[in-house]
Amino acid sequence: MRRFSLSVTYAFCLLLTLTVSASAQTNFQTLLVGVDHRTTTSLNGDWHYLVDQAPGRALYGDNGVVNDKSYAQNEHPNIVGAHNQEYDFSTAPTLHVPGDWNTQVPQLFNYEGVVWYERDFDAQPKAGTRNFLHIGAANYRSHAWVNGKRVCDHEGGYTPFDCEVTAALHPGSNFVVIAVDATRMVDGIPSVGIDWLNYGGLTRDVSLVTVPTAFIDDYDVHLAHGSAWQAGNTELTGYVHVLDAPAGTAVTLTIPEAGVKTSAITDSQGRAPFSVKATKLTLWSPESPKLYKVTISCGADSITDDVGFRDIRVDGTRILLNGKPIFLRGANVHAEAPVRGGRTNTDADVATVFSYLKDLNANFVRLAHYPHDERMEREADRDGVMIWSEIPLWQHISFDKQEVYAKATAMLNEMIRRDRNKASVIMWSVSNETPNNPTRTEFLTNLANEARKLDPTRPITSALNTAHIEGTTATLPDKFADALDIIGINQYVGWYTGTPEQADTLHWTLPEKPVIASEFGAEAKFGNHGATNQRWTEEQQAYVLEHQIKMFRKIPQLRGTTPWILVDFRSPTRNIPKLQDGYNRKGLISEDGKKKQGFFTMQKAYKDPTFGKPD
Ligand code: GCU
């Protein structure tokens, strides 16, 4: 199979071409870093909506070309005179943004198709400024128009995108229309088979971002990451990227608390690399999650972000944080709000999740299987919780397709660009449980290398379910593991395979790399009790976990554990009435916040200093 070697920018442009080939005007599309630290005009709130039932005739014209002439024009039906349109946003019901439509409108609970959103907003565009529509996430494909003009198209349900609307805006009342299509696609990422509810809609914050004509769209500020850990290292390095500034434009970076004030000059690409020594620096860690106010300025533009500085690396089978070996006591989490339900997208949702992690005595969380709301990373930065961040290459993906590789690379770029400056994010994952074959291995190996190019300061990982377990031996005959810095292993001994006790005698032969038990566990309905060999009971789930913990104590390379999963979550494939009722019940906590026995089993292990050897 032909090697994949697509540069990020080319892949990004290829993705745009693939999705916007029909669009008349090409609008500049970038991805603004640190938007949540900029002054913006929130467009959150109630938006009118119209359902465009499959095949989405209002959105897709013949041969699937996006139609700019229908709902995007936001017209109103003539009451007298000629027949014109048969839709009207102004009298349509509303959906709250941010939010999925599934938990807001009962009829849309299982709807996976096109929904059109519309809202009016006021704007007073000023000379010397540009305006961008910032969308935190929209699942899955989306097309946006302002005042009837298409401003952007995007594919991918879990990463942000920005669309320039400067040319489309006018003083006074404006309107924005966004069509969101949650239809699953074979060549999508994820593809058609997923084990979570495919929440649709404008699931994260939407805002209008006003910046000067030349502005900072990307920056990277991190502790210099040499080939070996260097105690006492206080060198900060990175770059500032300024859009549409002539080469030689000055940028400044100040971190008053660290005694840093430096300037740099942009090159012909708008990039201004810098390197500066901090006079004093407290490194970020779970024990002291120190964040610094970092101000970056260029001309009329300025942004102040909260950034922590730390060093994360792999050394043999150890994971070193600031030179010290660590063990990651964690859990998996889906972006589903405990108790409230629906997609996680508020401070309260995030606070609930982190309160559970705290009770569990966790210092780590795997955000499955896609980038979550940026509030999760911000909270983790503040709380000192380390993060595994992943793009949704979940199980079967069209690994033989170039355009799918372009989508994967664009999503990787969006994930890393948004969270590159988050100290809490300590590793990037490029996939979960993908089939062990050469086409997949080549695709993912290339993607892992792309991630290293984008960010050489963090280890790359993936969750593999390719372990071969037979009797008392377990091995990992998977060549893709060679491409990883940290290996995640998903196995469900005691639930999908074998008996809980089998784990006690299982001997693992694994590569000399740090290993994370990235998924393990069993299902239990909260309040369902019985003997430890009775499935679906809290007792059996706790029993499975006890035997897993016993097994983990014997794996020398083990540097972290994340049971599947912190909280029960919705999954349409889980259809045992009275036990599952559309929920995956492997949570340690029920969807309405009740802790199962299994929670306390993991909590006990995480409070036990003998559990989890950092080296
Ligand atoms: C897999 C998969 C999860 C899934 C889990 C399960 O390992 O990665 O997304 O929910 O198993 O079967 O419960």
XYZ file of C-alpha atoms and ligand atoms in Angstrom:
628
model
C 0.000 0.000 0.000
C 1.327 3.489 -0.927
C 3.016 5.297 2.016
C 1.097 8.162 3.548
C 3.244 11.306 3.999
C 0.978 14.297 4.029
C 2.175 17.543 5.669
C -0.290 19.000 8.175
C -1.084 22.095 6.109
C -1.575 20.055 2.944
C -3.837 17.602 4.804
C -5.733 20.498 6.341
C -6.251 22.120 2.932
C -7.073 18.737 1.364
C -9.747 18.233 4.043
C -11.169 21.678 3.339
C -11.184 20.960 -0.402
C -12.866 17.640 0.184
C -15.605 19.213 2.243
C -16.069 22.553 0.581
C -15.502 21.748 -3.064
C -18.996 23.058 -3.757
C -18.544 26.366 -1.945
C -18.457 29.403 -4.230
C -16.229 31.729 -2.179
C -13.162 30.460 -0.316
C -13.170 31.976 3.126
C -10.001 31.989 5.165
C -10.120 29.289 7.803
C -7.757 29.144 10.723
C -8.013 27.796 14.241
C -7.626 30.439 16.907
C -5.707 29.275 19.962
C -6.772 30.498 23.408
C -10.223 31.738 22.344
C -11.530 31.070 25.868
C -9.007 33.681 27.046
C -10.058 36.300 24.501
C -12.882 38.851 24.829
C -15.603 37.463 22.598
C -19.300 37.970 21.913
C -21.075 34.812 23.036
C -23.634 33.436 20.596
C -24.750 30.843 23.117
C -28.417 30.736 23.968
C -31.611 29.673 22.222
C -31.333 29.167 18.471
C -34.266 28.408 16.197
C -34.065 24.992 14.591
C -35.571 23.048 11.703
C -35.188 19.324 11.146
C -34.128 18.351 7.606
C -35.134 14.694 7.636
C -33.017 12.246 5.638
C -31.844 12.573 2.870
C -31.543 16.263 3.973
C -32.959 17.727 0.794
C -32.683 21.283 2.060
C -28.957 20.880 2.695
C -27.821 18.548 -0.051
C -28.808 19.242 -3.608
C -28.296 16.745 -6.372
C -25.196 14.537 -6.009
C -24.831 15.741 -2.423
C -23.597 19.234 -3.206
C -24.287 21.650 -0.362
C -27.142 23.982 -1.275
C -26.499 27.660 -0.561
C -29.890 28.719 -1.834
C -32.234 27.046 0.646
C -32.509 27.490 4.432
C -29.180 29.348 4.491
C -30.984 32.370 3.100
C -33.313 32.522 6.123
C -36.325 33.673 4.093
C -39.956 33.686 5.151
C -42.944 32.204 3.343
C -45.033 34.670 1.381
C -48.515 34.938 2.805
C -49.751 36.805 -0.240
C -48.164 36.702 -3.659
C -46.102 33.982 -5.338
C -45.140 30.707 -3.651
C -41.600 30.989 -2.358
C -40.237 29.094 0.624
C -41.694 26.381 2.848
C -39.623 26.956 5.948
C -39.444 29.735 8.519
C -36.906 29.968 11.335
C -38.611 32.953 12.938
C -41.599 30.886 14.042
C -39.609 27.679 14.646
C -38.954 26.185 18.112
C -35.549 26.613 19.725
C -32.653 24.515 20.909
C -30.194 25.666 23.545
C -26.609 26.161 22.373
C -24.287 24.715 23.521
C -26.106 21.446 23.726
C -26.972 18.244 21.908
C -30.457 18.039 20.404
C -30.963 14.464 21.671
C -31.583 15.360 25.316
C -33.463 18.570 24.585
C -36.240 17.274 22.284
C -37.670 13.802 23.009
C -38.523 13.245 19.316
C -34.857 13.842 18.467
C -33.467 11.463 21.094
C -32.255 8.955 18.523
C -32.110 11.369 15.569
C -28.938 11.180 13.475
C -29.480 13.508 10.544
C -29.484 17.176 9.590
C -30.710 19.949 11.864
C -30.553 23.598 10.808
C -29.867 26.253 13.439
C -30.528 29.989 13.071
C -30.143 33.003 15.285
C -29.946 36.753 14.804
C -27.220 38.811 16.453
C -26.077 42.407 16.494
C -22.640 43.436 15.337
C -20.819 46.729 14.806
C -17.804 45.723 12.708
C -15.005 48.285 13.152
C -12.381 49.265 10.614
C -9.034 47.573 11.154
C -10.651 44.494 12.698
C -11.639 40.995 11.528
C -14.367 38.755 12.846
C -14.432 34.986 13.238
C -17.280 32.670 14.085
C -15.781 30.277 16.666
C -17.473 26.908 17.130
C -16.232 24.802 20.051
C -17.591 21.642 18.420
C -20.445 20.560 16.154
C -21.221 16.883 15.579
C -20.496 15.716 12.895
C -20.392 17.698 9.619
C -21.375 21.347 9.632
C -21.831 24.181 7.164
C -22.190 27.801 8.275
C -23.606 30.909 6.609
C -23.715 34.490 7.804
C -26.330 36.739 6.178
C -26.803 34.055 3.513
C -23.071 33.837 2.635
C -21.319 30.489 3.233
C -18.413 31.126 5.577
C -17.138 27.631 6.319
C -17.576 23.870 6.320
C -16.153 21.432 8.833
C -15.978 17.719 9.439
C -15.366 16.238 12.894
C -17.576 16.315 15.954
C -15.143 16.936 18.771
C -12.695 19.688 17.828
C -13.127 23.440 17.375
C -13.098 25.444 14.168
C -13.173 29.092 13.195
C -14.656 30.764 10.154
C -13.831 34.283 9.021
C -17.044 36.324 8.692
C -15.534 39.795 8.210
C -16.759 40.094 4.622
C -20.236 38.815 5.462
C -20.959 41.000 8.495
C -22.721 44.382 8.408
C -23.535 46.926 11.152
C -26.725 46.177 13.081
C -28.729 42.986 12.911
C -27.114 39.952 11.272
C -28.118 36.300 11.124
C -26.148 33.086 11.230
C -27.390 29.748 9.933
C -25.551 26.504 10.673
C -26.572 23.125 9.275
C -25.276 20.230 11.388
C -25.407 16.690 10.016
C -24.866 13.937 12.596
C -25.247 11.170 10.051
C -22.594 8.517 10.599
C -20.371 7.740 7.624
C -18.258 4.694 6.811
C -15.390 7.025 5.890
C -16.033 9.178 8.923
C -13.915 9.424 12.112
C -15.381 7.688 14.026
C -16.950 5.428 11.459
C -20.466 3.927 11.723
C -19.998 1.476 14.639
C -19.558 3.259 18.002
C -20.391 2.298 21.562
C -21.713 5.681 22.664
C -24.730 7.823 21.884
C -24.007 9.888 18.763
C -25.128 13.207 20.223
C -25.784 15.721 17.448
C -25.722 19.479 17.310
C -23.787 22.560 18.322
C -22.509 20.788 21.403
C -20.015 23.415 22.621
C -19.749 27.209 22.923
C -20.304 29.385 19.866
C -18.968 32.927 19.802
C -17.920 35.835 17.633
C -14.240 36.691 17.987
C -13.060 40.151 16.932
C -9.336 40.627 16.343
C -7.129 43.267 14.702
C -6.334 42.786 11.004
C -2.991 41.222 11.923
C -3.496 38.982 14.934
C -2.106 36.064 16.958
C -3.823 32.860 15.846
C -1.443 30.325 17.388
C 1.251 30.136 20.066
C 3.289 27.557 21.893
C 4.956 28.277 25.231
C 6.606 25.330 26.986
C 9.559 24.300 29.103
C 12.438 23.523 26.738
C 12.405 19.780 26.119
C 15.947 18.504 25.545
C 16.865 14.902 24.820
C 17.208 14.222 28.598
C 15.575 15.670 31.713
C 17.646 18.519 33.090
C 17.045 19.401 36.748
C 16.789 23.146 37.321
C 15.885 23.781 33.680
C 14.037 27.112 33.471
C 14.352 27.714 29.754
C 11.012 28.485 28.110
C 10.695 28.132 24.370
C 8.108 28.023 21.607
C 6.694 30.368 19.023
C 4.020 32.947 18.333
C 2.211 32.870 15.000
C 0.787 36.119 13.693
C -1.583 36.124 10.748
C -1.144 38.655 7.965
C 1.718 40.510 9.583
C 4.710 41.432 7.411
C 7.926 39.556 8.156
C 9.929 41.327 10.816
C 6.903 42.147 12.956
C 7.718 42.271 16.666
C 5.905 40.156 19.239
C 6.429 40.287 22.984
C 5.980 37.656 25.665
C 5.778 38.498 29.343
C 5.387 36.268 32.390
C 5.804 38.697 35.283
C 5.746 36.060 38.044
C 8.561 34.124 36.355
C 10.596 37.221 35.605
C 10.151 36.769 31.867
C 9.937 39.618 29.366
C 11.163 38.917 25.853
C 10.447 39.812 22.262
C 10.811 38.056 18.946
C 10.418 38.789 15.242
C 8.084 37.076 12.777
C 9.513 35.359 9.707
C 7.957 35.249 6.228
C 5.475 32.628 7.494
C 4.345 34.853 10.372
C 6.115 32.682 12.911
C 8.224 34.191 15.676
C 10.203 31.561 17.552
C 11.589 32.493 20.986
C 13.647 31.058 23.802
C 14.105 32.739 27.197
C 15.229 31.795 30.680
C 12.772 32.326 33.527
C 14.392 33.768 36.625
C 12.217 31.614 38.884
C 9.877 28.790 37.943
C 7.666 26.372 39.893
C 7.039 23.378 37.684
C 3.469 22.155 37.259
C 2.604 18.843 38.931
C -0.400 17.234 40.689
C 1.114 18.277 44.008
C 1.600 21.890 42.852
C -0.444 22.681 39.719
C 1.183 26.075 39.293
C -0.162 28.178 36.408
C 1.425 31.418 35.179
C -0.202 34.407 33.493
C 1.454 34.484 30.072
C 0.796 37.600 27.982
C 1.564 37.562 24.271
C 1.280 40.803 22.323
C 1.740 41.875 18.758
C 0.686 45.276 17.501
C -2.896 45.907 18.539
C -3.461 42.278 19.509
C -2.809 40.750 22.922
C -3.825 37.584 24.735
C -3.179 36.439 28.302
C -3.327 32.687 28.923
C -2.909 30.552 32.065
C -0.044 28.165 31.392
C 1.791 25.604 33.521
C 5.329 24.468 32.747
C 6.430 20.863 33.232
C 8.509 18.181 31.551
C 6.955 14.825 30.615
C 8.924 12.018 29.000
C 9.462 8.309 28.799
C 12.643 6.718 30.135
C 12.731 2.988 29.493
C 9.586 1.623 31.137
C 9.133 4.707 33.325
C 7.098 7.835 32.781
C 8.943 10.844 34.195
C 7.188 14.045 35.252
C 9.764 16.763 35.941
C 12.363 14.003 36.166
C 10.406 11.947 38.739
C 8.848 8.539 37.922
C 5.060 8.635 38.220
C 2.169 6.179 38.352
C -1.088 7.245 36.735
C -4.113 6.430 38.935
C -6.998 7.213 36.628
C -10.302 6.427 35.010
C -11.893 6.705 31.592
C -14.525 9.349 31.031
C -16.959 10.023 28.178
C -18.090 13.637 27.546
C -21.534 12.954 29.001
C -22.702 15.095 31.906
C -23.270 13.032 35.061
C -26.812 13.330 36.486
C -27.891 16.030 33.971
C -27.128 13.823 30.958
C -26.315 15.038 27.480
C -22.979 16.352 26.281
C -20.669 17.852 28.938
C -20.296 21.569 28.260
C -20.717 23.564 31.460
C -18.462 24.415 34.402
C -20.888 22.542 36.675
C -20.667 19.372 34.550
C -16.895 19.517 34.671
C -16.815 20.208 38.419
C -18.934 17.104 39.026
C -16.569 14.895 37.021
C -13.512 16.259 38.818
C -15.166 15.803 42.211
C -15.608 12.106 41.376
C -11.956 11.859 40.281
C -10.884 13.498 43.519
C -12.981 11.061 45.580
C -11.364 8.206 43.675
C -7.934 9.640 44.606
C -7.127 9.801 40.890
C -4.325 11.901 39.431
C -5.103 11.009 35.797
C -8.053 10.812 33.368
C -8.388 9.310 29.882
C -10.774 11.475 27.851
C -12.446 8.797 25.711
C -12.450 8.573 22.751
C -12.263 12.148 21.441
C -11.211 15.633 22.616
C -13.643 16.872 25.269
C -14.840 20.388 26.047
C -11.816 22.613 26.692
C -13.192 23.210 30.202
C -11.938 19.714 31.080
C -8.331 20.638 30.291
C -8.644 23.981 32.076
C -9.985 22.276 35.210
C -7.276 19.617 35.030
C -4.632 22.330 34.704
C -5.989 23.974 37.869
C -6.541 20.745 39.818
C -3.292 19.016 38.886
C -4.933 16.084 37.092
C -3.009 14.611 34.163
C -4.806 13.894 30.870
C -4.732 11.315 28.052
C -6.236 13.086 24.987
C -7.392 11.082 21.955
C -8.852 11.484 18.480
C -11.772 9.168 17.641
C -10.127 6.555 15.451
C -12.310 3.991 17.202
C -12.118 0.370 16.046
C -12.979 0.053 12.326
C -11.842 3.077 10.309
C -11.315 3.170 6.510
C -7.550 2.849 6.941
C -7.093 2.232 3.220
C -8.357 5.651 2.179
C -6.147 8.722 1.651
C -9.010 11.131 2.316
C -9.600 9.424 5.651
C -5.926 9.870 6.519
C -6.341 13.584 5.663
C -9.326 13.798 8.020
C -7.370 12.055 10.772
C -4.429 14.420 10.336
C -6.685 17.464 10.397
C -8.379 16.253 13.607
C -4.966 15.549 15.111
C -3.889 19.073 14.189
C -7.034 20.583 15.725
C -6.652 18.568 18.952
C -2.977 19.431 19.424
C -3.420 23.058 18.402
C -6.217 23.635 20.927
C -4.481 21.952 23.873
C -0.756 22.211 23.175
C -0.309 24.760 26.012
C -2.190 22.678 28.592
C 0.273 21.297 31.146
C -2.310 18.710 32.217
C -2.264 17.003 28.809
C 0.659 14.578 29.078
C 0.076 12.291 26.067
C -1.681 12.191 22.704
C -3.531 9.076 21.570
C -4.153 8.459 17.895
C -6.545 5.499 18.169
C -8.529 2.949 20.170
C -8.911 -0.803 19.561
C -8.118 -0.880 15.862
C -7.754 -4.123 13.906
C -4.263 -5.599 13.834
C -3.398 -5.558 10.124
C -0.632 -3.960 7.987
C -2.854 -1.279 6.394
C -3.981 -0.033 9.812
C -0.513 -0.288 11.262
C 1.010 1.785 8.478
C -1.762 4.396 8.672
C -1.474 4.759 12.443
C 2.311 4.652 12.483
C 2.334 7.560 10.054
C -0.226 9.361 12.176
C 1.832 8.807 15.328
C 4.858 10.275 13.557
C 2.757 13.208 12.410
C 1.813 13.821 16.043
C 5.502 13.776 17.003
C 6.225 16.374 14.334
C 3.373 18.550 15.570
C 4.448 18.180 19.199
C 7.843 16.630 20.016
C 7.348 17.382 23.742
C 4.708 14.729 24.589
C 4.673 10.910 24.367
C 2.370 9.305 21.814
C 0.086 6.447 22.796
C -2.885 4.382 21.665
C -5.246 1.841 23.265
C -4.641 -1.653 21.861
C -6.971 -4.607 22.320
C -4.665 -6.913 20.406
C -3.216 -8.735 23.398
C -3.140 -12.489 22.902
C -4.319 -14.204 26.082
C -4.095 -17.975 26.321
C -4.267 -19.846 29.591
C -1.818 -18.100 31.895
C 0.193 -16.259 29.231
C -0.514 -12.899 27.693
C 1.519 -11.308 24.932
C 1.086 -8.352 22.577
C 1.803 -9.490 19.000
C 1.068 -6.048 17.534
C 3.650 -4.208 15.411
C 1.886 -0.904 15.961
C 3.167 -1.009 19.555
C 6.625 -0.312 18.085
C 5.413 3.113 16.977
C 4.200 4.107 20.442
C 6.038 5.706 23.353
C 3.457 4.485 25.876
C 1.279 1.424 25.248
C -2.352 1.336 26.306
C -3.835 -2.133 26.705
C -7.586 -2.764 26.750
C -8.639 -6.160 28.063
C -11.763 -7.426 29.792
C -10.623 -10.613 31.497
C -13.477 -11.639 33.774
C -16.152 -9.961 31.671
C -15.889 -10.477 27.878
C -13.324 -13.242 28.191
C -12.238 -15.787 30.811
C -13.055 -15.712 34.494
C -12.204 -13.010 37.022
C -9.822 -15.429 38.737
C -7.940 -16.078 35.474
C -6.298 -12.677 35.982
C -4.568 -13.934 39.130
C -2.343 -16.340 37.220
C -1.973 -14.386 34.000
C 1.669 -13.687 33.155
C 2.201 -10.743 30.793
C 5.153 -10.561 28.391
C 5.257 -6.988 27.118
C 7.603 -4.596 25.300
C 10.069 -2.652 27.488
C 7.926 0.472 27.420
C 5.571 2.095 29.924
C 2.194 0.339 29.830
C -1.190 1.727 30.868
C -4.111 -0.613 31.544
C -6.308 1.696 29.491
C -9.533 -0.331 29.772
C -10.733 -3.123 32.069
C -13.836 -3.772 34.140
C -17.320 -5.259 34.145
C -20.944 -4.157 33.974
C -23.159 -3.706 37.020
C -26.511 -2.046 37.475
C -26.385 0.185 40.561
C -28.370 -1.432 43.364
C -28.354 -4.825 41.697
C -26.848 -7.203 44.241
C -25.881 -10.866 44.308
C -22.992 -13.312 44.502
C -19.624 -12.456 43.011
C -20.282 -14.853 40.130
C -23.558 -13.187 39.259
C -23.027 -10.885 36.333
C -24.516 -7.394 36.299
C -24.247 -7.171 40.084
C -22.150 -4.675 42.004
C -20.486 -7.597 43.749
C -19.336 -9.191 40.497
C -18.011 -5.881 39.126
C -16.006 -5.274 42.334
C -14.783 -8.874 42.239
C -13.527 -8.501 38.661
C -11.717 -5.289 39.626
C -10.097 -6.924 42.682
C -8.606 -9.631 40.492
C -7.473 -7.068 37.927
C -5.711 -5.114 40.655
C -3.994 -8.332 41.790
C -2.817 -8.903 38.201
C -1.599 -5.322 37.806
C 0.667 -5.668 40.837
C 2.684 -8.263 38.878
C 3.229 -6.315 35.632
C 6.627 -4.595 35.926
C 6.025 -2.138 33.054
C 2.631 -0.990 34.385
C 2.624 2.773 34.903
C -1.067 3.526 34.981
C -4.612 2.199 35.181
C -7.857 3.628 33.824
C -10.853 1.373 34.468
C -13.643 1.466 31.921
C -15.325 3.735 33.005
C -15.966 6.385 35.675
C -19.704 6.852 34.995
C -22.329 4.734 33.211
C -22.987 6.270 29.806
C -25.591 6.084 27.053
C -25.008 3.617 24.254
C -27.811 2.531 21.923
C -26.182 -0.891 21.480
C -26.769 -1.750 25.164
C -30.256 -3.220 25.132
C -30.890 -5.463 28.100
C -34.049 -4.042 29.690
C -33.920 -3.356 33.433
C -30.154 -3.932 33.446
C -28.820 -1.686 30.703
C -31.752 0.238 29.214
C -29.489 1.902 26.643
C -26.592 2.429 29.053
C -23.153 0.879 29.151
C -23.063 -0.097 32.828
C -19.320 -0.477 33.309
C -19.324 2.754 35.249
C -17.955 2.834 38.808
C -20.736 5.377 39.328
C -24.281 5.255 37.944
C -25.442 7.897 35.463
C -27.283 9.645 38.295
C -24.176 9.840 40.487
C -24.493 6.828 42.791
C -21.196 5.104 43.631
C -21.123 1.322 43.128
C -19.008 -1.089 45.212
C -16.502 -1.096 42.343
C -15.823 2.596 42.941
C -14.629 1.843 46.459
C -12.543 -1.107 45.222
C -10.612 1.237 42.915
C -10.526 4.002 45.542
C -8.966 1.578 48.052
C -6.276 0.617 45.529
C -5.614 4.274 44.676
C -5.202 5.101 48.356
C -2.862 2.146 48.860
C 0.743 3.386 48.502
C 1.860 -0.146 47.539
C -0.379 -0.110 44.465
C 1.159 1.182 41.272
C 4.937 1.260 41.026
C 6.304 4.406 39.320
C 9.580 2.526 38.639
C -14.171 -1.117 24.290
C -14.217 0.291 23.785
C -15.163 1.146 24.545
C -16.397 0.315 24.895
C -15.946 -0.769 25.833
C -17.077 -1.685 26.233
O -13.087 -1.435 24.845
O -12.995 0.956 23.688
O -15.486 2.262 23.771
O -17.382 1.100 25.468
O -15.037 -1.585 25.191
O -17.261 -2.666 25.563
O -17.731 -1.392 27.221
